[in-house]
Coordinates of C-alpha atoms and ligand atoms in Angstrom, one line a residue:
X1 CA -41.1 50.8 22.1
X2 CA -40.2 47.9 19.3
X3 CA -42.7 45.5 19.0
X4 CA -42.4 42.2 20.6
X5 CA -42.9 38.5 20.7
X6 CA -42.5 36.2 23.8
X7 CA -41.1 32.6 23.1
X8 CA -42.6 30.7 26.2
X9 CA -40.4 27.3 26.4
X10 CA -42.4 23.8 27.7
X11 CA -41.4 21.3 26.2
X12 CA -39.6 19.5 29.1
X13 CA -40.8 16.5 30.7
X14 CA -41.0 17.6 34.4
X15 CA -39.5 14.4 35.4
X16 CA -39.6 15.5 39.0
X17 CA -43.0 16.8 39.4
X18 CA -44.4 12.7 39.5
X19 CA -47.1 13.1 37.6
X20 CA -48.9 12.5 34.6
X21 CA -49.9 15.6 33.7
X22 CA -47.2 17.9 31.8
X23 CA -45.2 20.0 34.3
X24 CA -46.5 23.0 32.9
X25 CA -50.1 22.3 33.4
X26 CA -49.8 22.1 37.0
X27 CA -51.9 25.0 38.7
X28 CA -50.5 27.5 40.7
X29 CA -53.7 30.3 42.6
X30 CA -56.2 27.7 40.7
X31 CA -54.6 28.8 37.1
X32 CA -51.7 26.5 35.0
X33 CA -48.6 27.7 35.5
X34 CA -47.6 28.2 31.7
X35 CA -51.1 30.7 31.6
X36 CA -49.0 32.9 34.4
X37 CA -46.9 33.1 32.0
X38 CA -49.1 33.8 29.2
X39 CA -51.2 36.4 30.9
X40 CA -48.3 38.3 31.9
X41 CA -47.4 38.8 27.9
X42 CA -50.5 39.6 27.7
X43 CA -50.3 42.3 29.9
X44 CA -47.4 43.9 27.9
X45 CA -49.3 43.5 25.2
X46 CA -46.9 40.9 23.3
X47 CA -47.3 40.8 19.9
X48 CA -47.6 36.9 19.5
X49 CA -46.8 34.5 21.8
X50 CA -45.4 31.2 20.8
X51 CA -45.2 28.4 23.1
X52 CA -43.1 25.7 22.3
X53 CA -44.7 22.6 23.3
X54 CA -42.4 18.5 23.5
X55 CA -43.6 16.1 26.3
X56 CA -47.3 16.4 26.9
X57 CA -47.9 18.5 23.7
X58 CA -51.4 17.8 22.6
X59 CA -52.5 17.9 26.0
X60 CA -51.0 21.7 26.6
X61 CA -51.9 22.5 23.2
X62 CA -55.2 21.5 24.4
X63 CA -55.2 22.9 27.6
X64 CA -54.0 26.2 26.0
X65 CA -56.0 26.5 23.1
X66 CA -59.5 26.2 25.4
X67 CA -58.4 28.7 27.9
X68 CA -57.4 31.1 25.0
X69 CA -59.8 32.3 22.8
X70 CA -59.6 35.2 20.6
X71 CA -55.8 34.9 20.9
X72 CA -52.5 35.9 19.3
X73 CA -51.3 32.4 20.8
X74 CA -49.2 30.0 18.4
X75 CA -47.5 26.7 19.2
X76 CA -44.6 24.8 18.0
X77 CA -43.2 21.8 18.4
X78 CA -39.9 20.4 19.6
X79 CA -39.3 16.8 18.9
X80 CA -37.3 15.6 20.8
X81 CA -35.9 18.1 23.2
X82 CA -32.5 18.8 22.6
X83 CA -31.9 21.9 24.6
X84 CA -33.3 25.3 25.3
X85 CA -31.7 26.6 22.1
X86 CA -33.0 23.7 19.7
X87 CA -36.4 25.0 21.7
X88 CA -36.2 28.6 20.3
X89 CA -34.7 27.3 17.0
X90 CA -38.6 25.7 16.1
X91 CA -40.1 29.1 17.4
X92 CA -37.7 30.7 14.3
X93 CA -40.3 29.9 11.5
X94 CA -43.1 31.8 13.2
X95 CA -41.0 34.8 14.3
X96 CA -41.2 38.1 12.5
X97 CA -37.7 40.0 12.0
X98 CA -38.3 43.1 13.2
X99 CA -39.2 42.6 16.3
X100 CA -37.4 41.6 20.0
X101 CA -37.7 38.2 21.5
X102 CA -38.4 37.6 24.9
X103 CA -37.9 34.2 26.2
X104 CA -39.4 32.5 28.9
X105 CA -40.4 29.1 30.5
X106 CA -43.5 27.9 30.8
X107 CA -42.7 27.0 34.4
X108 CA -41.6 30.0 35.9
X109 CA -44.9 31.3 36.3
X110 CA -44.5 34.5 38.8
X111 CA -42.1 37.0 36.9
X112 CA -43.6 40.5 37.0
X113 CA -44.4 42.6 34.2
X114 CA -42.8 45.3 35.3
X115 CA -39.3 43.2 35.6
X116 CA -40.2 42.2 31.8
X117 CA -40.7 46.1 31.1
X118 CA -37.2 46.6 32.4
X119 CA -35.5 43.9 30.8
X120 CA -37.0 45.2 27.2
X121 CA -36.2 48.9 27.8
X122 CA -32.4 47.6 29.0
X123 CA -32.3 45.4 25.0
X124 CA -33.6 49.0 24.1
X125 CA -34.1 47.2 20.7
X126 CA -30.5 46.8 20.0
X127 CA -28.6 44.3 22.5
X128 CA -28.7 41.2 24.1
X129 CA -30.1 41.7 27.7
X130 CA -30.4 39.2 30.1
X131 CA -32.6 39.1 33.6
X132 CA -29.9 37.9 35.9
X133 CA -29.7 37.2 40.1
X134 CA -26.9 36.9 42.6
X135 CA -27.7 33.6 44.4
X136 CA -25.7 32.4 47.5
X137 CA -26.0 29.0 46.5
X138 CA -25.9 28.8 42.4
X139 CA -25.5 25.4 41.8
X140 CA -27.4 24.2 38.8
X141 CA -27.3 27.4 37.1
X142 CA -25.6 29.5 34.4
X143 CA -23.1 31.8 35.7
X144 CA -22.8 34.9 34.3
X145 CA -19.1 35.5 33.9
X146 CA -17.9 39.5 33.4
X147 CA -14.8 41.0 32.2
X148 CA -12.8 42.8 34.2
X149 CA -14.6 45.9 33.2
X150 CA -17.8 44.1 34.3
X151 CA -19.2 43.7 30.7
X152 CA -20.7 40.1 30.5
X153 CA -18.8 38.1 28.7
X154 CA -20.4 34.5 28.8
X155 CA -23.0 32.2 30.3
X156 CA -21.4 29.3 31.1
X157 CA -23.4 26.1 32.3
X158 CA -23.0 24.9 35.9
X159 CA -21.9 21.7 34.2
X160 CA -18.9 23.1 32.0
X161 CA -17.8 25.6 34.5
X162 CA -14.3 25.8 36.2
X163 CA -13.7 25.7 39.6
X164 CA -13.4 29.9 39.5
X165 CA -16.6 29.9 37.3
X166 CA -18.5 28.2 40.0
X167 CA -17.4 30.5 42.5
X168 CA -19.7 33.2 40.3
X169 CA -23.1 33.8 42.2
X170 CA -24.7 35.9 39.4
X171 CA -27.0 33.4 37.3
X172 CA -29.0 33.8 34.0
X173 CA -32.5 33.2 35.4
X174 CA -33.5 31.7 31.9
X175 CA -35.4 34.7 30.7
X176 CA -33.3 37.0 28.0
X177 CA -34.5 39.8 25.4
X178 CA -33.2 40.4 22.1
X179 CA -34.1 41.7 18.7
X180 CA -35.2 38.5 16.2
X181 CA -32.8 40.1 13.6
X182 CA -29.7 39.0 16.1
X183 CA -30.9 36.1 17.7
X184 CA -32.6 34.6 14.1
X185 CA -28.5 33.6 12.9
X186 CA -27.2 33.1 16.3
X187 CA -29.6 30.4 16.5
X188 CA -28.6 28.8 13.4
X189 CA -25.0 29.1 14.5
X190 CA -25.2 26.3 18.0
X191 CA -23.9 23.7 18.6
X192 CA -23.9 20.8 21.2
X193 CA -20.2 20.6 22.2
X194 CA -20.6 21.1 26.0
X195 CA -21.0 18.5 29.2
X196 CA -24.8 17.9 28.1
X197 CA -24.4 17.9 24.4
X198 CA -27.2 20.2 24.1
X199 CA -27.9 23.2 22.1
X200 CA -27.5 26.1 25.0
X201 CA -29.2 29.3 24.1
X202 CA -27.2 30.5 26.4
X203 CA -24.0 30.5 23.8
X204 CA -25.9 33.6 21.6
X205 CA -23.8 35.5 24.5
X206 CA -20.5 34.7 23.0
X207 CA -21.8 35.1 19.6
X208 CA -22.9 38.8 20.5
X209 CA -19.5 39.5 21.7
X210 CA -18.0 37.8 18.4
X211 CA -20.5 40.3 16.8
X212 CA -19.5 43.3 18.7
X213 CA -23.3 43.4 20.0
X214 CA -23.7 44.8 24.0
X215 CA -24.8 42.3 26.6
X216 CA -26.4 43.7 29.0
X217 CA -27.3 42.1 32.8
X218 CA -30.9 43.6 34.0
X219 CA -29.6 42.0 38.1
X220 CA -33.0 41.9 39.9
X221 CA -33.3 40.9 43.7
X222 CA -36.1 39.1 43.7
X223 CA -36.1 35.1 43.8
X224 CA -39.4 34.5 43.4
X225 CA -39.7 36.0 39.9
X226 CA -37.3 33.7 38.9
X227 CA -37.8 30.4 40.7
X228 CA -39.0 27.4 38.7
X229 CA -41.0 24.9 39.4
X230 CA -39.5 21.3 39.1
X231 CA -41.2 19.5 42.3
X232 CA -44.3 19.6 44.5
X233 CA -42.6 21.1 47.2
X234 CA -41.2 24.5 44.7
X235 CA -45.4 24.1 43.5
X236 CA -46.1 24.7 47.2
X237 CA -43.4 27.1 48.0
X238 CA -43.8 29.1 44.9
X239 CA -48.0 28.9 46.2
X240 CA -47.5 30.5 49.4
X241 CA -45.0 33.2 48.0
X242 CA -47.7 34.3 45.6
X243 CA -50.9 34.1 48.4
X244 CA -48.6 36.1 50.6
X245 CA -48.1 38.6 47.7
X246 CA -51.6 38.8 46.7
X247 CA -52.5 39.2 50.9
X248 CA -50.2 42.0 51.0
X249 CA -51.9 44.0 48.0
X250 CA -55.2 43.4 49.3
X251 CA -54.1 44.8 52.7
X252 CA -52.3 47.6 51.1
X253 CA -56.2 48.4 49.7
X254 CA -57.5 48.4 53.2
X255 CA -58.9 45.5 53.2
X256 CA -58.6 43.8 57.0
X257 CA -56.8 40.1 56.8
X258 CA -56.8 38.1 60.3
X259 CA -53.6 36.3 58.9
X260 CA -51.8 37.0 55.9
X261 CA -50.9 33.5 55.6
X262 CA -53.7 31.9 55.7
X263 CA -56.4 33.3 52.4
X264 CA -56.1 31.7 49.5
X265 CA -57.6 33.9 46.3
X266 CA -57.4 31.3 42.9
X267 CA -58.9 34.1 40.9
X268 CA -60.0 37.8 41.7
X269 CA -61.4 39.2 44.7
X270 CA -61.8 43.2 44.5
X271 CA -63.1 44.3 48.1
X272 CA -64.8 47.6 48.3
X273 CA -64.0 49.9 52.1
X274 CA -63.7 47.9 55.4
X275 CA -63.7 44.5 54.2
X276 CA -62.9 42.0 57.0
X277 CA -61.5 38.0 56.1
X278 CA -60.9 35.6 59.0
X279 CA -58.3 32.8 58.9
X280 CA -58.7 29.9 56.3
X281 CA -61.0 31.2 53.3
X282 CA -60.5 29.9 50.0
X283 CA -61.8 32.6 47.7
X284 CA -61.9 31.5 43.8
X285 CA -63.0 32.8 40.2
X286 CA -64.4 36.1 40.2
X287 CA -65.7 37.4 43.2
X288 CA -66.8 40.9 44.5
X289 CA -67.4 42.1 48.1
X290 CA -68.9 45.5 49.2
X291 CA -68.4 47.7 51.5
X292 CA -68.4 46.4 55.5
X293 CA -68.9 42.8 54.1
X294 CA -67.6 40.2 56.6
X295 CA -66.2 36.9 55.7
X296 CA -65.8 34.5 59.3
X297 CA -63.4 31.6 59.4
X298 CA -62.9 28.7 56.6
X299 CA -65.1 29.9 54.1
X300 CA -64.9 28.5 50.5
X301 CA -66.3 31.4 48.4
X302 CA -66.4 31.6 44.7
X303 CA -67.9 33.4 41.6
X304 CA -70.4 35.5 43.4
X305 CA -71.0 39.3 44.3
X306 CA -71.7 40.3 47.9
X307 CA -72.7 43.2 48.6
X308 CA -72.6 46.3 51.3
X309 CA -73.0 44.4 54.7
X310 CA -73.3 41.0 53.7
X311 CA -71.9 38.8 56.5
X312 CA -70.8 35.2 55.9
X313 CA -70.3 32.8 58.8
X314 CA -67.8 30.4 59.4
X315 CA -67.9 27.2 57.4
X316 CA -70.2 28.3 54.6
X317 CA -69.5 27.7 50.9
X318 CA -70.7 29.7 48.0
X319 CA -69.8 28.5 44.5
X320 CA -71.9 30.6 41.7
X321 CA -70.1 28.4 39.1
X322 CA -71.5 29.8 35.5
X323 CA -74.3 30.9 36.7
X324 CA -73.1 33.4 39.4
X325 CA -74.5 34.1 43.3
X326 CA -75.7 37.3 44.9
X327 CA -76.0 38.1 48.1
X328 CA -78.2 41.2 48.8
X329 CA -77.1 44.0 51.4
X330 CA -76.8 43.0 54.9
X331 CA -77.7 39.1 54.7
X332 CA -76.5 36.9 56.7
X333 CA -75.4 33.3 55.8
X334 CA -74.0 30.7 57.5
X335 CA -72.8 28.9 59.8
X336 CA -72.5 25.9 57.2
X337 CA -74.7 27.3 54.6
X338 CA -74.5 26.2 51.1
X339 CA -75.1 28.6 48.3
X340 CA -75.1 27.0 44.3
X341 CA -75.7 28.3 41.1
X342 CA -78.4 30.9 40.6
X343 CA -79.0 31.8 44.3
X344 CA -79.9 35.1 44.0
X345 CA -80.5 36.9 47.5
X346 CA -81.9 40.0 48.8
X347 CA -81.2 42.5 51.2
X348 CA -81.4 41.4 54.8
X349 CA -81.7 37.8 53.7
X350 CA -80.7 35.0 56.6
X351 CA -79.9 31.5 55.4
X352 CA -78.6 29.6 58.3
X353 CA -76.8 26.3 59.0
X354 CA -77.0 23.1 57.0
X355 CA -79.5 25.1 54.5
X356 CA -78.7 24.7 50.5
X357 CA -80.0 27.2 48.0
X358 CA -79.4 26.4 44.5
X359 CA -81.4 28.2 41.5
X360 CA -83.8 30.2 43.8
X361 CA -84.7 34.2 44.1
X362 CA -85.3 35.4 47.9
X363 CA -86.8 38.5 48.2
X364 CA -85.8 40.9 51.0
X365 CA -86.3 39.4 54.5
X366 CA -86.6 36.2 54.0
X367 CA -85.6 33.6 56.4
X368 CA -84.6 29.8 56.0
X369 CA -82.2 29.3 59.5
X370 CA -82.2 25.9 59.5
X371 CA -81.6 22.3 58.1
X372 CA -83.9 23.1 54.9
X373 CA -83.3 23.1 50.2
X374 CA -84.2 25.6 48.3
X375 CA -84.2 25.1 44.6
X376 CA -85.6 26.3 41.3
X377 CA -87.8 28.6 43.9
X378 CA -88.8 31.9 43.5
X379 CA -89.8 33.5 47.4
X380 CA -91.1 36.5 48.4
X381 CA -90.7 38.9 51.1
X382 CA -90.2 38.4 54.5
X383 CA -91.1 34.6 53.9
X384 CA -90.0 32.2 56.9
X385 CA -89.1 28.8 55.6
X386 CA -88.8 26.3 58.5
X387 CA -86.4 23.6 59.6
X388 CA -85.9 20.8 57.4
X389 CA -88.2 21.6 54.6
X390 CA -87.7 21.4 51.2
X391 CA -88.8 22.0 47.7
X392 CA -88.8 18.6 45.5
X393 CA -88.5 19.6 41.9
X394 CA -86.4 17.0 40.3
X395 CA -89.3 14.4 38.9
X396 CA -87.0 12.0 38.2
X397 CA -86.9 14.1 34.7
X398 CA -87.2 17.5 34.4
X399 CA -87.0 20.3 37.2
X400 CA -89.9 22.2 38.1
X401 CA -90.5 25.4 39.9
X402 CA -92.1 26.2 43.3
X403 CA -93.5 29.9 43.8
X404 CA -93.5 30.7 47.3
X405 CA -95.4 34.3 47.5
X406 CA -94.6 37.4 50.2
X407 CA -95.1 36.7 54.1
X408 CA -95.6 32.7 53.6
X409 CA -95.0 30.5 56.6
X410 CA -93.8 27.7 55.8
X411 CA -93.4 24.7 59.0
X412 CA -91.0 22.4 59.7
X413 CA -90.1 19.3 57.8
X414 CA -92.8 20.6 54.7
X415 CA -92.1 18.4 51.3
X416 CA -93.2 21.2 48.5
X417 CA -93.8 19.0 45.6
X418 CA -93.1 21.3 42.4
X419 CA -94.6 22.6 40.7
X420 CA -96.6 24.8 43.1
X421 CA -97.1 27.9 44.5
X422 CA -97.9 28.9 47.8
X423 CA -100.4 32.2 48.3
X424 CA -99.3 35.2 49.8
X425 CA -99.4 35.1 53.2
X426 CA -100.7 31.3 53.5
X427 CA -99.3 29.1 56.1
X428 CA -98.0 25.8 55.7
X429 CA -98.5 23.1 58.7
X430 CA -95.6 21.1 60.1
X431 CA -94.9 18.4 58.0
X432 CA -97.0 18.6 55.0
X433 CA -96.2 17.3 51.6
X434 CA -97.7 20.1 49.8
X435 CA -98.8 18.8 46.4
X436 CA -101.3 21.2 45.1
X437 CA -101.2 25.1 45.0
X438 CA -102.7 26.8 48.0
X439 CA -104.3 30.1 48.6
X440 CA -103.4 33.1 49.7
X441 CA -103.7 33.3 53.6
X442 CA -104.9 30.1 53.7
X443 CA -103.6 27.5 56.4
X444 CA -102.5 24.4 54.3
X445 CA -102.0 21.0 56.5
X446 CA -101.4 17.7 54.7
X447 CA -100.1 15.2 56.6
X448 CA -101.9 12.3 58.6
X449 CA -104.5 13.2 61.4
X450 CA -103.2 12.5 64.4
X451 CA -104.6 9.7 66.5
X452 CA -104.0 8.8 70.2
X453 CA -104.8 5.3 71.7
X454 CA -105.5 5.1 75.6
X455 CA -103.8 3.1 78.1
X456 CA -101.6 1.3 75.1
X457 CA -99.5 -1.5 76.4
X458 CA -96.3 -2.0 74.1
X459 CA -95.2 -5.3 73.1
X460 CA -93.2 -7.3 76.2
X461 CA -90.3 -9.6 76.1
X462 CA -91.3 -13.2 76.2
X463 CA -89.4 -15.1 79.4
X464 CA -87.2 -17.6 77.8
X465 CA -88.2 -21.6 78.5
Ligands
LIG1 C1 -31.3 27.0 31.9 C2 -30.1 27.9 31.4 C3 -29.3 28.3 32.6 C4 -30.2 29.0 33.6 C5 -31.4 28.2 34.0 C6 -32.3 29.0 34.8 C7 -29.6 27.0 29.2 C8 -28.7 26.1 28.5 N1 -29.3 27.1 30.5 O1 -30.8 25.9 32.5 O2 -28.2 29.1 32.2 O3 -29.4 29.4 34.8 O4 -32.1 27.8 32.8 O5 -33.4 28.1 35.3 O6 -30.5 27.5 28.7 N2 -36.8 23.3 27.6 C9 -37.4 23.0 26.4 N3 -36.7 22.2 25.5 C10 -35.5 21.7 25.8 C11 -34.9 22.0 27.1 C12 -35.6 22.8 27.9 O7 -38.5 23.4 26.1 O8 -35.0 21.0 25.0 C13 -37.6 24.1 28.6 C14 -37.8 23.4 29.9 O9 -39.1 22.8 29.8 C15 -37.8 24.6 30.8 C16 -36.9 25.6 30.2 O10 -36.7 25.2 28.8 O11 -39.1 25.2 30.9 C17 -35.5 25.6 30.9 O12 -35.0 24.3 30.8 P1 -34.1 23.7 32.0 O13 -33.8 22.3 31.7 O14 -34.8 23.9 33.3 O15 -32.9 24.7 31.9 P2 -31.5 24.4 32.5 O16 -30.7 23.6 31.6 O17 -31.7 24.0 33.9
LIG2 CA1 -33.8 24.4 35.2

């Protein structure tokens, strides 16, 4: 197939979105909507993608450029915005004759690449081809207007359409292919004599016909590929469409979804056999589950690898960050467990309710079921960590470790003061602040002796005079 370049248009302002932020920027499944549209060129493997940037530039530039790296990804500007043609017009400079354009908008972020495949093979390196859709209610749009024959013949603007033209319920969806040769003097040949006295790409239509060049229409049925975004509700309508989609491929891998409508993934999730997700879990960045693993209700779960068996209870959240989070085989987390950066868990592993690792190994078997902090620890095997302890190792400073060795008991309510490490098999007495390393099999206490006063008589209201 011909090479080809994608002209991604955002320069608009988004009026209707509210916000500060450009329009584009707004996130769609955790990701910008213009880098939809990016990574689905990227997918065809576009030659160079030019985005043309207006309202908001430096800060989409920005945005882009950061997310980007390593990238055939060029901007350019268009000050002030005087139609989606005067867009493509700045794009001109940076685009290479002998390939095909495709154009798109930087807020139209859910177009498939297979749709794009289409719409290139139907330009076929040759024509003009436009992605079109038969809408019962068009208004707003360009209608695409055939001849009798059904060759198209025009876009024309909802704005400077007659009353038969608006009858029309085939649209241009905004997104057109055609070979830079062609469009490259079409450009150069708009004007702004219409309702909006803007430069309409749309007109290169009539100039391929003046030119004897074939339009075609590549009609799809799906609105969705198509729909902009312009307001918070189409954000949130355009959100659930593409949960729903990516709910449906997951099922159509096997894996077991209590409600379709209700799992969020803002990144990728591959599942290995026999996955099972309750309702309500947020899943983001780049997460991995193994076979059998079990997610229970109103999870938030992100950039972390659970493996065969794992099972998650309801409530918990795991967030790996840059650092990542493993769960071994057959642990079992939650309810309303906490897992941060660097928790890196072993097989058979139980962290239970209101507990927060962050930083820390756990060997196989290791418990902590309650109310209790790991961090910057490194335990053993089949170490029981009681309620309500915790390892201090913040100084105020710097972070320190605590080492806590294979088949450690460790009480309730314990303050491990890092650094220190606690011996192999050593237990730890109820409410000690553990300050110094202990050894192995040893029973540490450190806490105040306990004293008892007989027949004490507590203080007693005084009668008033
Ligand atoms: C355009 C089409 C219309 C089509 C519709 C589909 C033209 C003249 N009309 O309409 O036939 O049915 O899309 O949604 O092309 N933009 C710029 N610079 C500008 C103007 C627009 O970058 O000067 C960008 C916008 O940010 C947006 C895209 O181009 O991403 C489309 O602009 P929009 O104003 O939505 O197009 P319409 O005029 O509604
Ligand atoms: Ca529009």
């Amino acid at each position: 197939m011909t090479a080809f370049d994608v002209v991604i248009m955002a320069a608009g302002k988004g009026t209707r979105m509210k916000s500060s932020m450009p329009k584009v920027l707004h996130r769609l499944a955790g990701k910008a909507l213009i880098q939809h549209v990016i990574d689905t060129a990227r997918t065809l493997n576009a030659r160079h993608t030019i985005v043309i940037t207006g309202h908001g530039a430096e800060q989409v530039e920005r945005a882009l450029t950061s997310d980007n790296t390593s990238d055939n990804l060029q901007f350019a500007r268009q000050m002030p915005q005087l139609g989606t043609g005067h867009a493509v017009q700045q794009a001109v400079p940076l685009l290479a004759d002998d390939g095909v354009v495709v154009v798109l908008s930087g807020d139209v972020p859910l177009t498939q690449a297979d749709t794009l495949q289409a719409l290139l093979k139907a330009c076929h390196g040759q024509q003009l081809a436009l992605l079109t859709i038969d809408f019962a209610d068009p208004t707003g749009y360009g209608r695409i207007v055939r001849s009798p024959k059904g060759d198209v013949h025009a876009i024309v603007e909802h704005k400077d359409a007659n009353e038969a033209q608006r009858a029309i319920q085939e649209v241009y969806s905004g997104i057109m292919a055609v070979p830079a040769k062609l469009l490259k003097p079409w450009l150069a040949r708009l004007d702004n004599h219409n309702a909006q006295q803007e430069f309409y790409l749309t007109d290169v239509v009539k100039f391929a016909q003046a030119d004897g060049v074939p339009v075609v229409a590549h009609k799809i049925k799906d609105a969705t590929q198509v729909a902009g975004v312009n307001s918070p509700t189409q954000l949130a309508e355009l959100e659930r469409a593409f949960q729903l989609r990516q709910a449906h491929a997951l099922m159509a891998d096997g894996v077991r979804i209590m409600d379709p409508a209700r799992l969020d993934v803002r990144g990728h999730l591959s599942c290995a056999q026999d996955v099972e997700i309750d309702v309500n879990c947020i899943f983001e960045g780049q997460v991995s589950l193994g076979q059998g693993v079990k997610i229970g209700a109103n999870c938030v779960i992100a950039n972390c690898t659970l493996e065969a068996g794992a099972v998650i209870h309801p409530f918990t959240h795991i967030d790996g960050e840059n650092l990542g989070v493993t769960v071994g085989e057959n642990a079992r987390i939650g309810p309303f467990a906490r897992l941060r950066p660097g928790a890196q868990l072993a097989e058979e592993v139980h962290i239970g309710n209101f507990v927060e690792v962050k930083n820390s190994t756990l060997a196989k078997g290791s418990k902590a079921n309650h109310l209790a902090y790991l961090g910057d620890a490194t335990v053993g095997e089949r170490v029981n960590y009681g309620a309500g302890s915790i390892t201090a190792n913040y100084d105020g400073a710097n972070k320190h470790r605590t080492v806590i060795e294979a088949d450690v008991h460790v009480g309730s309510n314990c303050v491990l003061v890092a650094p220190v490490t606690l011996g192999a098999g050593g237990t730890i007495g109820g409410g000690s602040t553990i300050t110094k390393s202990t050894e192995a099999g040893a029973l540490s206490v450190a806490r105040g002796k306990q004293i008892s006063l007989a027949n004490y008589k507590r203080p007693e209201k005084k009668a008033k005079p």
